[in-house]
């Protein structure tokens, strides 16, 4: 009987964290595609126009769909109306949270900050802790024991993925964190990547979130209907399925423990509607390699570096098929990963295969 | 402790307006900035948050943004302006002589 590989510990306060540091995978130098400085400076330039336009469209859309949902309350039309409202609430909520967290969406810093705070609540993510968690995700992208934003480990935990369709895995965890933070306490793993100087801010943000949530609950009791929560708070759950659909295509099924984003991130071509909802995060390899390039310049960045990258997946559907195929394979063979060939114009992958072979030996030793 | 000394870092024309270049001296590395107003400044090369070189970052007016996590510093004072940067950046005096940029270290 073949030896079962020992399951890895994905906690960022477990032994894998030290192992990643010992292997030189923590805070390491990552591969970057060669782009002339002059061109990169142009790509990095910040503008307010695109994000202001998109924000007006987004909130305008929420008002219109919200009004239609309100009118449809008590009829079967409420189902599609709230579904549309929920998707438009949570999906751009996620992408605006992300881009404004990087501070690249708007040129004006306070606009990024205001939108970041609003979007953080909309997707139920503690603003400051997630800012630091995401910084770590960029430092140590999909490095086991270091990256706190790995959606699921290998073999995949299907329960997590299924629950996340309606944010029922991450949502309750976040609400528990709000309560913990509101009472002035932090989780052990948060202390690993959030400096103490930020704790006070975390606590006050959580108190503000709790106040809003309790206000919505009170409004529901006062009105004798759940409708207020259907507009604020509950869309974070019932509208979340596009968030997870996009999210699982970013890294799942690709390499862990490599220092080349071409091996652990996936770029996908999407239609203009999806790209509006997702704020161009389908160009995910590009975003990870050059996170200072704002969302509106990512298509140009993609054009500048595509000769150095594997071909983009042709559609969301193609990417999802690839992800689920890989996850099914990883159920039996956790080392299974998707590797796409590079074009002849590209530089070779950096340290991908070698690390995977080391990982196999390491697992055998652990078994 | 050695006395501060002026070191030639680069030519004035080596740095475009609103840009930054890397300057290595002995075992240390620095970032040399030129603002949109044509003023020159110098700081340690690495971001105080993680070890990423600021010379790949974006200069906006008198602010430098780290290329990895988008933390920001005031180029003139080194003050940390945006998380994840929390610790100020060390800056160095700069002088221009004969179209050359000198930093005092």
PDB file of N, CA, C and O in Angstrom, chain A residues 203-277:
ATOM      1  N   UNK A 203      -9.697  47.724  16.947  1.00  0.00           N
ATOM      2  CA  UNK A 203     -10.778  47.650  17.927  1.00  0.00           C
ATOM      3  C   UNK A 203     -11.889  48.660  17.595  1.00  0.00           C
ATOM      4  O   UNK A 203     -13.074  48.326  17.656  1.00  0.00           O
ATOM      5  N   UNK A 204     -11.500  49.868  17.225  1.00  0.00           N
ATOM      6  CA  UNK A 204     -12.515  50.884  16.933  1.00  0.00           C
ATOM      7  C   UNK A 204     -13.276  50.593  15.645  1.00  0.00           C
ATOM      8  O   UNK A 204     -14.481  50.845  15.549  1.00  0.00           O
ATOM      9  N   UNK A 205     -12.581  50.030  14.667  1.00  0.00           N
ATOM     10  CA  UNK A 205     -13.286  49.631  13.434  1.00  0.00           C
ATOM     11  C   UNK A 205     -14.324  48.552  13.750  1.00  0.00           C
ATOM     12  O   UNK A 205     -15.453  48.601  13.259  1.00  0.00           O
ATOM     13  N   UNK A 206     -13.931  47.586  14.567  1.00  0.00           N
ATOM     14  CA  UNK A 206     -14.858  46.497  14.911  1.00  0.00           C
ATOM     15  C   UNK A 206     -16.073  47.045  15.645  1.00  0.00           C
ATOM     16  O   UNK A 206     -17.211  46.605  15.413  1.00  0.00           O
ATOM     17  N   UNK A 207     -15.859  48.014  16.529  1.00  0.00           N
ATOM     18  CA  UNK A 207     -16.991  48.608  17.271  1.00  0.00           C
ATOM     19  C   UNK A 207     -17.943  49.320  16.301  1.00  0.00           C
ATOM     20  O   UNK A 207     -19.165  49.248  16.450  1.00  0.00           O
ATOM     21  N   UNK A 208     -17.364  49.997  15.302  1.00  0.00           N
ATOM     22  CA  UNK A 208     -18.201  50.673  14.292  1.00  0.00           C
ATOM     23  C   UNK A 208     -19.001  49.630  13.502  1.00  0.00           C
ATOM     24  O   UNK A 208     -20.206  49.809  13.261  1.00  0.00           O
ATOM     25  N   UNK A 209     -18.359  48.535  13.119  1.00  0.00           N
ATOM     26  CA  UNK A 209     -19.055  47.474  12.368  1.00  0.00           C
ATOM     27  C   UNK A 209     -20.196  46.896  13.198  1.00  0.00           C
ATOM     28  O   UNK A 209     -21.313  46.690  12.716  1.00  0.00           O
ATOM     29  N   UNK A 210     -19.892  46.628  14.483  1.00  0.00           N
ATOM     30  CA  UNK A 210     -20.909  46.025  15.357  1.00  0.00           C
ATOM     31  C   UNK A 210     -22.097  46.968  15.530  1.00  0.00           C
ATOM     32  O   UNK A 210     -23.246  46.527  15.549  1.00  0.00           O
ATOM     33  N   UNK A 211     -21.785  48.250  15.604  1.00  0.00           N
ATOM     34  CA  UNK A 211     -22.846  49.255  15.755  1.00  0.00           C
ATOM     35  C   UNK A 211     -23.764  49.243  14.526  1.00  0.00           C
ATOM     36  O   UNK A 211     -24.995  49.290  14.648  1.00  0.00           O
ATOM     37  N   UNK A 212     -23.152  49.155  13.336  1.00  0.00           N
ATOM     38  CA  UNK A 212     -23.964  49.137  12.104  1.00  0.00           C
ATOM     39  C   UNK A 212     -24.819  47.873  12.066  1.00  0.00           C
ATOM     40  O   UNK A 212     -26.014  47.922  11.784  1.00  0.00           O
ATOM     41  N   UNK A 213     -24.187  46.734  12.374  1.00  0.00           N
ATOM     42  CA  UNK A 213     -24.929  45.465  12.325  1.00  0.00           C
ATOM     43  C   UNK A 213     -26.083  45.482  13.332  1.00  0.00           C
ATOM     44  O   UNK A 213     -27.222  45.119  13.005  1.00  0.00           O
ATOM     45  N   UNK A 214     -25.795  45.931  14.544  1.00  0.00           N
ATOM     46  CA  UNK A 214     -26.855  45.988  15.557  1.00  0.00           C
ATOM     47  C   UNK A 214     -27.942  46.983  15.154  1.00  0.00           C
ATOM     48  O   UNK A 214     -29.128  46.762  15.411  1.00  0.00           O
ATOM     49  N   UNK A 215     -27.533  48.059  14.483  1.00  0.00           N
ATOM     50  CA  UNK A 215     -28.507  49.036  13.989  1.00  0.00           C
ATOM     51  C   UNK A 215     -29.434  48.412  12.955  1.00  0.00           C
ATOM     52  O   UNK A 215     -30.658  48.652  12.975  1.00  0.00           O
ATOM     53  N   UNK A 216     -28.876  47.607  12.073  1.00  0.00           N
ATOM     54  CA  UNK A 216     -29.686  46.938  11.049  1.00  0.00           C
ATOM     55  C   UNK A 216     -30.637  45.938  11.709  1.00  0.00           C
ATOM     56  O   UNK A 216     -31.828  45.867  11.359  1.00  0.00           O
ATOM     57  N   UNK A 217     -30.128  45.187  12.684  1.00  0.00           N
ATOM     58  CA  UNK A 217     -30.978  44.219  13.405  1.00  0.00           C
ATOM     59  C   UNK A 217     -32.119  44.959  14.103  1.00  0.00           C
ATOM     60  O   UNK A 217     -33.289  44.541  14.035  1.00  0.00           O
ATOM     61  N   UNK A 218     -31.788  46.079  14.733  1.00  0.00           N
ATOM     62  CA  UNK A 218     -32.822  46.867  15.429  1.00  0.00           C
ATOM     63  C   UNK A 218     -33.861  47.377  14.436  1.00  0.00           C
ATOM     64  O   UNK A 218     -35.069  47.362  14.728  1.00  0.00           O
ATOM     65  N   UNK A 219     -33.399  47.794  13.264  1.00  0.00           N
ATOM     66  CA  UNK A 219     -34.330  48.277  12.234  1.00  0.00           C
ATOM     67  C   UNK A 219     -35.275  47.158  11.798  1.00  0.00           C
ATOM     68  O   UNK A 219     -36.463  47.401  11.537  1.00  0.00           O
ATOM     69  N   UNK A 220     -34.755  45.936  11.715  1.00  0.00           N
ATOM     70  CA  UNK A 220     -35.588  44.790  11.336  1.00  0.00           C
ATOM     71  C   UNK A 220     -36.679  44.556  12.383  1.00  0.00           C
ATOM     72  O   UNK A 220     -37.845  44.329  12.044  1.00  0.00           O
ATOM     73  N   UNK A 221     -36.287  44.607  13.669  1.00  0.00           N
ATOM     74  CA  UNK A 221     -37.281  44.407  14.737  1.00  0.00           C
ATOM     75  C   UNK A 221     -38.301  45.538  14.733  1.00  0.00           C
ATOM     76  O   UNK A 221     -39.508  45.319  14.873  1.00  0.00           O
ATOM     77  N   UNK A 222     -37.807  46.756  14.552  1.00  0.00           N
ATOM     78  CA  UNK A 222     -38.688  47.914  14.565  1.00  0.00           C
ATOM     79  C   UNK A 222     -39.707  47.843  13.419  1.00  0.00           C
ATOM     80  O   UNK A 222     -40.888  48.120  13.601  1.00  0.00           O
ATOM     81  N   UNK A 223     -39.219  47.426  12.212  1.00  0.00           N
ATOM     82  CA  UNK A 223     -40.103  47.370  11.045  1.00  0.00           C
ATOM     83  C   UNK A 223     -40.887  46.065  10.992  1.00  0.00           C
ATOM     84  O   UNK A 223     -41.813  45.928  10.181  1.00  0.00           O
ATOM     85  N   UNK A 224     -40.483  45.096  11.794  1.00  0.00           N
ATOM     86  CA  UNK A 224     -41.176  43.806  11.795  1.00  0.00           C
ATOM     87  C   UNK A 224     -40.927  43.010  10.535  1.00  0.00           C
ATOM     88  O   UNK A 224     -41.760  42.206  10.117  1.00  0.00           O
ATOM     89  N   UNK A 225     -39.805  43.254   9.901  1.00  0.00           N
ATOM     90  CA  UNK A 225     -39.468  42.541   8.668  1.00  0.00           C
ATOM     91  C   UNK A 225     -37.950  42.460   8.533  1.00  0.00           C
ATOM     92  O   UNK A 225     -37.223  43.311   9.052  1.00  0.00           O
ATOM     93  N   UNK A 226     -37.496  41.448   7.788  1.00  0.00           N
ATOM     94  CA  UNK A 226     -36.056  41.266   7.585  1.00  0.00           C
ATOM     95  C   UNK A 226     -35.536  42.163   6.447  1.00  0.00           C
ATOM     96  O   UNK A 226     -34.344  42.184   6.157  1.00  0.00           O
ATOM     97  N   UNK A 227     -36.457  42.920   5.841  1.00  0.00           N
ATOM     98  CA  UNK A 227     -36.077  43.687   4.645  1.00  0.00           C
ATOM     99  C   UNK A 227     -34.866  44.610   4.840  1.00  0.00           C
ATOM    100  O   UNK A 227     -33.987  44.631   3.980  1.00  0.00           O
ATOM    101  N   UNK A 228     -34.761  45.370   5.944  1.00  0.00           N
ATOM    102  CA  UNK A 228     -33.558  46.222   6.070  1.00  0.00           C
ATOM    103  C   UNK A 228     -32.259  45.432   5.944  1.00  0.00           C
ATOM    104  O   UNK A 228     -31.302  45.891   5.303  1.00  0.00           O
ATOM    105  N   UNK A 229     -32.228  44.239   6.529  1.00  0.00           N
ATOM    106  CA  UNK A 229     -31.013  43.417   6.456  1.00  0.00           C
ATOM    107  C   UNK A 229     -30.778  42.875   5.053  1.00  0.00           C
ATOM    108  O   UNK A 229     -29.644  42.534   4.696  1.00  0.00           O
ATOM    109  N   UNK A 230     -31.845  42.798   4.262  1.00  0.00           N
ATOM    110  CA  UNK A 230     -31.671  42.339   2.877  1.00  0.00           C
ATOM    111  C   UNK A 230     -30.904  43.360   2.038  1.00  0.00           C
ATOM    112  O   UNK A 230     -30.352  43.034   0.999  1.00  0.00           O
ATOM    113  N   UNK A 231     -30.897  44.615   2.509  1.00  0.00           N
ATOM    114  CA  UNK A 231     -30.164  45.662   1.782  1.00  0.00           C
ATOM    115  C   UNK A 231     -28.761  45.891   2.346  1.00  0.00           C
ATOM    116  O   UNK A 231     -27.845  46.233   1.601  1.00  0.00           O
ATOM    117  N   UNK A 232     -28.630  45.754   3.653  1.00  0.00           N
ATOM    118  CA  UNK A 232     -27.320  45.940   4.297  1.00  0.00           C
ATOM    119  C   UNK A 232     -27.064  44.744   5.197  1.00  0.00           C
ATOM    120  O   UNK A 232     -27.935  44.391   6.001  1.00  0.00           O
ATOM    121  N   UNK A 233     -25.935  44.128   5.065  1.00  0.00           N
ATOM    122  CA  UNK A 233     -25.471  42.993   5.857  1.00  0.00           C
ATOM    123  C   UNK A 233     -25.744  41.646   5.164  1.00  0.00           C
ATOM    124  O   UNK A 233     -24.797  40.955   4.804  1.00  0.00           O
ATOM    125  N   UNK A 234     -27.010  41.273   4.933  1.00  0.00           N
ATOM    126  CA  UNK A 234     -27.262  39.960   4.341  1.00  0.00           C
ATOM    127  C   UNK A 234     -26.759  39.807   2.897  1.00  0.00           C
ATOM    128  O   UNK A 234     -26.411  38.688   2.504  1.00  0.00           O
ATOM    129  N   UNK A 235     -26.673  40.887   2.087  1.00  0.00           N
ATOM    130  CA  UNK A 235     -26.101  40.701   0.737  1.00  0.00           C
ATOM    131  C   UNK A 235     -24.661  40.172   0.771  1.00  0.00           C
ATOM    132  O   UNK A 235     -24.203  39.562  -0.191  1.00  0.00           O
ATOM    133  N   UNK A 236     -23.971  40.408   1.897  1.00  0.00           N
ATOM    134  CA  UNK A 236     -22.605  39.877   2.033  1.00  0.00           C
ATOM    135  C   UNK A 236     -22.621  38.351   1.989  1.00  0.00           C
ATOM    136  O   UNK A 236     -21.603  37.724   1.711  1.00  0.00           O
ATOM    137  N   UNK A 237     -23.778  37.769   2.279  1.00  0.00           N
ATOM    138  CA  UNK A 237     -23.908  36.309   2.254  1.00  0.00           C
ATOM    139  C   UNK A 237     -24.614  35.848   0.971  1.00  0.00           C
ATOM    140  O   UNK A 237     -24.041  35.101   0.182  1.00  0.00           O
ATOM    141  N   UNK A 238     -25.849  36.341   0.758  1.00  0.00           N
ATOM    142  CA  UNK A 238     -26.607  35.780  -0.374  1.00  0.00           C
ATOM    143  C   UNK A 238     -26.083  36.254  -1.727  1.00  0.00           C
ATOM    144  O   UNK A 238     -26.403  35.667  -2.752  1.00  0.00           O
ATOM    145  N   UNK A 239     -25.237  37.303  -1.710  1.00  0.00           N
ATOM    146  CA  UNK A 239     -24.676  37.778  -2.990  1.00  0.00           C
ATOM    147  C   UNK A 239     -23.242  37.340  -3.215  1.00  0.00           C
ATOM    148  O   UNK A 239     -22.584  37.820  -4.152  1.00  0.00           O
ATOM    149  N   UNK A 240     -22.750  36.415  -2.378  1.00  0.00           N
ATOM    150  CA  UNK A 240     -21.299  36.137  -2.375  1.00  0.00           C
ATOM    151  C   UNK A 240     -20.828  35.138  -3.424  1.00  0.00           C
ATOM    152  O   UNK A 240     -19.623  34.965  -3.606  1.00  0.00           O
ATOM    153  N   UNK A 241     -21.770  34.486  -4.117  1.00  0.00           N
ATOM    154  CA  UNK A 241     -21.293  33.349  -4.925  1.00  0.00           C
ATOM    155  C   UNK A 241     -20.435  33.749  -6.124  1.00  0.00           C
ATOM    156  O   UNK A 241     -19.604  32.971  -6.572  1.00  0.00           O
ATOM    157  N   UNK A 242     -20.602  34.977  -6.623  1.00  0.00           N
ATOM    158  CA  UNK A 242     -19.700  35.398  -7.711  1.00  0.00           C
ATOM    159  C   UNK A 242     -18.310  35.723  -7.147  1.00  0.00           C
ATOM    160  O   UNK A 242     -17.296  35.489  -7.806  1.00  0.00           O
ATOM    161  N   UNK A 243     -18.279  36.208  -5.921  1.00  0.00           N
ATOM    162  CA  UNK A 243     -16.988  36.501  -5.265  1.00  0.00           C
ATOM    163  C   UNK A 243     -16.143  35.232  -5.189  1.00  0.00           C
ATOM    164  O   UNK A 243     -14.970  35.220  -5.579  1.00  0.00           O
ATOM    165  N   UNK A 244     -16.738  34.156  -4.720  1.00  0.00           N
ATOM    166  CA  UNK A 244     -15.978  32.905  -4.579  1.00  0.00           C
ATOM    167  C   UNK A 244     -15.694  32.294  -5.962  1.00  0.00           C
ATOM    168  O   UNK A 244     -14.629  31.717  -6.186  1.00  0.00           O
ATOM    169  N   UNK A 245     -16.612  32.486  -6.893  1.00  0.00           N
ATOM    170  CA  UNK A 245     -16.389  31.960  -8.248  1.00  0.00           C
ATOM    171  C   UNK A 245     -15.155  32.616  -8.871  1.00  0.00           C
ATOM    172  O   UNK A 245     -14.315  31.937  -9.466  1.00  0.00           O
ATOM    173  N   UNK A 246     -15.061  33.929  -8.726  1.00  0.00           N
ATOM    174  CA  UNK A 246     -13.863  34.614  -9.224  1.00  0.00           C
ATOM    175  C   UNK A 246     -12.646  34.237  -8.370  1.00  0.00           C
ATOM    176  O   UNK A 246     -11.559  33.984  -8.880  1.00  0.00           O
ATOM    177  N   UNK A 247     -12.859  34.207  -7.062  1.00  0.00           N
ATOM    178  CA  UNK A 247     -11.733  34.034  -6.136  1.00  0.00           C
ATOM    179  C   UNK A 247     -10.994  32.720  -6.297  1.00  0.00           C
ATOM    180  O   UNK A 247      -9.761  32.683  -6.213  1.00  0.00           O
ATOM    181  N   UNK A 248     -11.734  31.647  -6.551  1.00  0.00           N
ATOM    182  CA  UNK A 248     -11.055  30.338  -6.642  1.00  0.00           C
ATOM    183  C   UNK A 248     -10.190  30.219  -7.896  1.00  0.00           C
ATOM    184  O   UNK A 248      -9.340  29.338  -7.967  1.00  0.00           O
ATOM    185  N   UNK A 249     -10.409  31.122  -8.859  1.00  0.00           N
ATOM    186  CA  UNK A 249      -9.591  31.024 -10.085  1.00  0.00           C
ATOM    187  C   UNK A 249      -8.229  31.709  -9.930  1.00  0.00           C
ATOM    188  O   UNK A 249      -7.371  31.556 -10.787  1.00  0.00           O
ATOM    189  N   UNK A 250      -8.054  32.437  -8.839  1.00  0.00           N
ATOM    190  CA  UNK A 250      -6.814  33.231  -8.717  1.00  0.00           C
ATOM    191  C   UNK A 250      -5.579  32.349  -8.552  1.00  0.00           C
ATOM    192  O   UNK A 250      -4.569  32.550  -9.224  1.00  0.00           O
ATOM    193  N   UNK A 251      -5.660  31.381  -7.639  1.00  0.00           N
ATOM    194  CA  UNK A 251      -4.460  30.585  -7.323  1.00  0.00           C
ATOM    195  C   UNK A 251      -4.705  29.083  -7.230  1.00  0.00           C
ATOM    196  O   UNK A 251      -3.745  28.306  -7.300  1.00  0.00           O
ATOM    197  N   UNK A 252      -5.938  28.649  -7.014  1.00  0.00           N
ATOM    198  CA  UNK A 252      -6.166  27.227  -6.722  1.00  0.00           C
ATOM    199  C   UNK A 252      -5.754  26.344  -7.899  1.00  0.00           C
ATOM    200  O   UNK A 252      -5.979  26.676  -9.062  1.00  0.00           O
ATOM    201  N   UNK A 253      -5.167  25.199  -7.558  1.00  0.00           N
ATOM    202  CA  UNK A 253      -4.737  24.233  -8.579  1.00  0.00           C
ATOM    203  C   UNK A 253      -3.351  24.522  -9.102  1.00  0.00           C
ATOM    204  O   UNK A 253      -2.803  23.751  -9.884  1.00  0.00           O
ATOM    205  N   UNK A 254      -2.772  25.632  -8.675  1.00  0.00           N
ATOM    206  CA  UNK A 254      -1.431  25.995  -9.149  1.00  0.00           C
ATOM    207  C   UNK A 254      -0.409  25.717  -8.034  1.00  0.00           C
ATOM    208  O   UNK A 254      -0.761  25.210  -6.969  1.00  0.00           O
ATOM    209  N   UNK A 255       0.838  26.070  -8.295  1.00  0.00           N
ATOM    210  CA  UNK A 255       1.913  25.740  -7.358  1.00  0.00           C
ATOM    211  C   UNK A 255       1.798  26.430  -6.011  1.00  0.00           C
ATOM    212  O   UNK A 255       1.344  27.570  -5.919  1.00  0.00           O
ATOM    213  N   UNK A 256       2.275  25.736  -5.001  1.00  0.00           N
ATOM    214  CA  UNK A 256       2.570  26.347  -3.703  1.00  0.00           C
ATOM    215  C   UNK A 256       4.085  26.447  -3.610  1.00  0.00           C
ATOM    216  O   UNK A 256       4.806  25.715  -4.298  1.00  0.00           O
ATOM    217  N   UNK A 257       4.563  27.311  -2.745  1.00  0.00           N
ATOM    218  CA  UNK A 257       5.991  27.358  -2.390  1.00  0.00           C
ATOM    219  C   UNK A 257       6.918  27.604  -3.572  1.00  0.00           C
ATOM    220  O   UNK A 257       7.941  26.929  -3.734  1.00  0.00           O
ATOM    221  N   UNK A 258       6.552  28.535  -4.417  1.00  0.00           N
ATOM    222  CA  UNK A 258       7.444  28.953  -5.510  1.00  0.00           C
ATOM    223  C   UNK A 258       7.594  30.473  -5.449  1.00  0.00           C
ATOM    224  O   UNK A 258       6.819  31.165  -4.776  1.00  0.00           O
ATOM    225  N   UNK A 259       8.585  30.980  -6.164  1.00  0.00           N
ATOM    226  CA  UNK A 259       8.866  32.425  -6.125  1.00  0.00           C
ATOM    227  C   UNK A 259       8.664  33.042  -7.512  1.00  0.00           C
ATOM    228  O   UNK A 259       9.400  33.930  -7.924  1.00  0.00           O
ATOM    229  N   UNK A 260       7.672  32.525  -8.205  1.00  0.00           N
ATOM    230  CA  UNK A 260       7.383  32.997  -9.554  1.00  0.00           C
ATOM    231  C   UNK A 260       5.858  33.033  -9.705  1.00  0.00           C
ATOM    232  O   UNK A 260       5.209  31.982  -9.710  1.00  0.00           O
ATOM    233  N   UNK A 261       5.315  34.238  -9.807  1.00  0.00           N
ATOM    234  CA  UNK A 261       3.851  34.358  -9.867  1.00  0.00           C
ATOM    235  C   UNK A 261       3.266  33.721 -11.127  1.00  0.00           C
ATOM    236  O   UNK A 261       2.065  33.445 -11.165  1.00  0.00           O
ATOM    237  N   UNK A 262       4.086  33.468 -12.123  1.00  0.00           N
ATOM    238  CA  UNK A 262       3.566  32.811 -13.325  1.00  0.00           C
ATOM    239  C   UNK A 262       3.187  31.359 -13.025  1.00  0.00           C
ATOM    240  O   UNK A 262       2.436  30.732 -13.769  1.00  0.00           O
ATOM    241  N   UNK A 263       3.735  30.834 -11.910  1.00  0.00           N
ATOM    242  CA  UNK A 263       3.447  29.450 -11.525  1.00  0.00           C
ATOM    243  C   UNK A 263       2.321  29.338 -10.503  1.00  0.00           C
ATOM    244  O   UNK A 263       1.763  28.259 -10.330  1.00  0.00           O
ATOM    245  N   UNK A 264       2.027  30.431  -9.802  1.00  0.00           N
ATOM    246  CA  UNK A 264       1.012  30.291  -8.739  1.00  0.00           C
ATOM    247  C   UNK A 264      -0.188  31.217  -8.902  1.00  0.00           C
ATOM    248  O   UNK A 264      -1.048  31.255  -8.032  1.00  0.00           O
ATOM    249  N   UNK A 265      -0.234  31.966 -10.002  1.00  0.00           N
ATOM    250  CA  UNK A 265      -1.363  32.878 -10.222  1.00  0.00           C
ATOM    251  C   UNK A 265      -1.875  32.679 -11.648  1.00  0.00           C
ATOM    252  O   UNK A 265      -1.111  32.341 -12.542  1.00  0.00           O
ATOM    253  N   UNK A 266      -3.169  32.965 -11.812  1.00  0.00           N
ATOM    254  CA  UNK A 266      -3.803  32.641 -13.101  1.00  0.00           C
ATOM    255  C   UNK A 266      -4.388  33.904 -13.725  1.00  0.00           C
ATOM    256  O   UNK A 266      -5.129  34.638 -13.057  1.00  0.00           O
ATOM    257  N   UNK A 267      -4.053  34.133 -14.980  1.00  0.00           N
ATOM    258  CA  UNK A 267      -4.658  35.240 -15.731  1.00  0.00           C
ATOM    259  C   UNK A 267      -5.724  34.676 -16.664  1.00  0.00           C
ATOM    260  O   UNK A 267      -5.511  33.653 -17.317  1.00  0.00           O
ATOM    261  N   UNK A 268      -6.852  35.363 -16.689  1.00  0.00           N
ATOM    262  CA  UNK A 268      -8.020  34.868 -17.439  1.00  0.00           C
ATOM    263  C   UNK A 268      -8.590  36.008 -18.274  1.00  0.00           C
ATOM    264  O   UNK A 268      -8.695  37.141 -17.779  1.00  0.00           O
ATOM    265  N   UNK A 269      -8.995  35.714 -19.485  1.00  0.00           N
ATOM    266  CA  UNK A 269      -9.723  36.723 -20.254  1.00  0.00           C
ATOM    267  C   UNK A 269     -11.187  36.688 -19.828  1.00  0.00           C
ATOM    268  O   UNK A 269     -11.784  35.613 -19.716  1.00  0.00           O
ATOM    269  N   UNK A 270     -11.735  37.869 -19.591  1.00  0.00           N
ATOM    270  CA  UNK A 270     -13.147  37.962 -19.174  1.00  0.00           C
ATOM    271  C   UNK A 270     -13.864  39.027 -19.987  1.00  0.00           C
ATOM    272  O   UNK A 270     -13.229  39.939 -20.522  1.00  0.00           O
ATOM    273  N   UNK A 271     -15.197  38.924 -19.996  1.00  0.00           N
ATOM    274  CA  UNK A 271     -15.987  39.924 -20.729  1.00  0.00           C
ATOM    275  C   UNK A 271     -16.020  41.251 -19.947  1.00  0.00           C
ATOM    276  O   UNK A 271     -15.692  41.284 -18.757  1.00  0.00           O
ATOM    277  N   UNK A 272     -16.416  42.346 -20.604  1.00  0.00           N
ATOM    278  CA  UNK A 272     -16.372  43.665 -19.953  1.00  0.00           C
ATOM    279  C   UNK A 272     -17.209  43.756 -18.675  1.00  0.00           C
ATOM    280  O   UNK A 272     -16.822  44.447 -17.734  1.00  0.00           O
ATOM    281  N   UNK A 273     -18.348  43.050 -18.622  1.00  0.00           N
ATOM    282  CA  UNK A 273     -19.183  43.106 -17.421  1.00  0.00           C
ATOM    283  C   UNK A 273     -18.441  42.485 -16.229  1.00  0.00           C
ATOM    284  O   UNK A 273     -18.383  43.072 -15.138  1.00  0.00           O
ATOM    285  N   UNK A 274     -17.875  41.301 -16.440  1.00  0.00           N
ATOM    286  CA  UNK A 274     -17.120  40.654 -15.364  1.00  0.00           C
ATOM    287  C   UNK A 274     -15.925  41.517 -14.955  1.00  0.00           C
ATOM    288  O   UNK A 274     -15.596  41.624 -13.777  1.00  0.00           O
ATOM    289  N   UNK A 275     -15.299  42.128 -15.947  1.00  0.00           N
ATOM    290  CA  UNK A 275     -14.111  42.942 -15.621  1.00  0.00           C
ATOM    291  C   UNK A 275     -14.507  44.196 -14.831  1.00  0.00           C
ATOM    292  O   UNK A 275     -13.747  44.673 -14.003  1.00  0.00           O
ATOM    293  N   UNK A 276     -15.714  44.697 -15.093  1.00  0.00           N
ATOM    294  CA  UNK A 276     -16.197  45.830 -14.286  1.00  0.00           C
ATOM    295  C   UNK A 276     -16.451  45.381 -12.844  1.00  0.00           C
ATOM    296  O   UNK A 276     -16.040  46.036 -11.885  1.00  0.00           O
ATOM    297  N   UNK A 277     -17.130  44.237 -12.708  1.00  0.00           N
ATOM    298  CA  UNK A 277     -17.426  43.739 -11.362  1.00  0.00           C
ATOM    299  C   UNK A 277     -16.144  43.419 -10.596  1.00  0.00           C
ATOM    300  O   UNK A 277     -16.052  43.660  -9.396  1.00  0.00           O
TER     301      UNK A 277
END
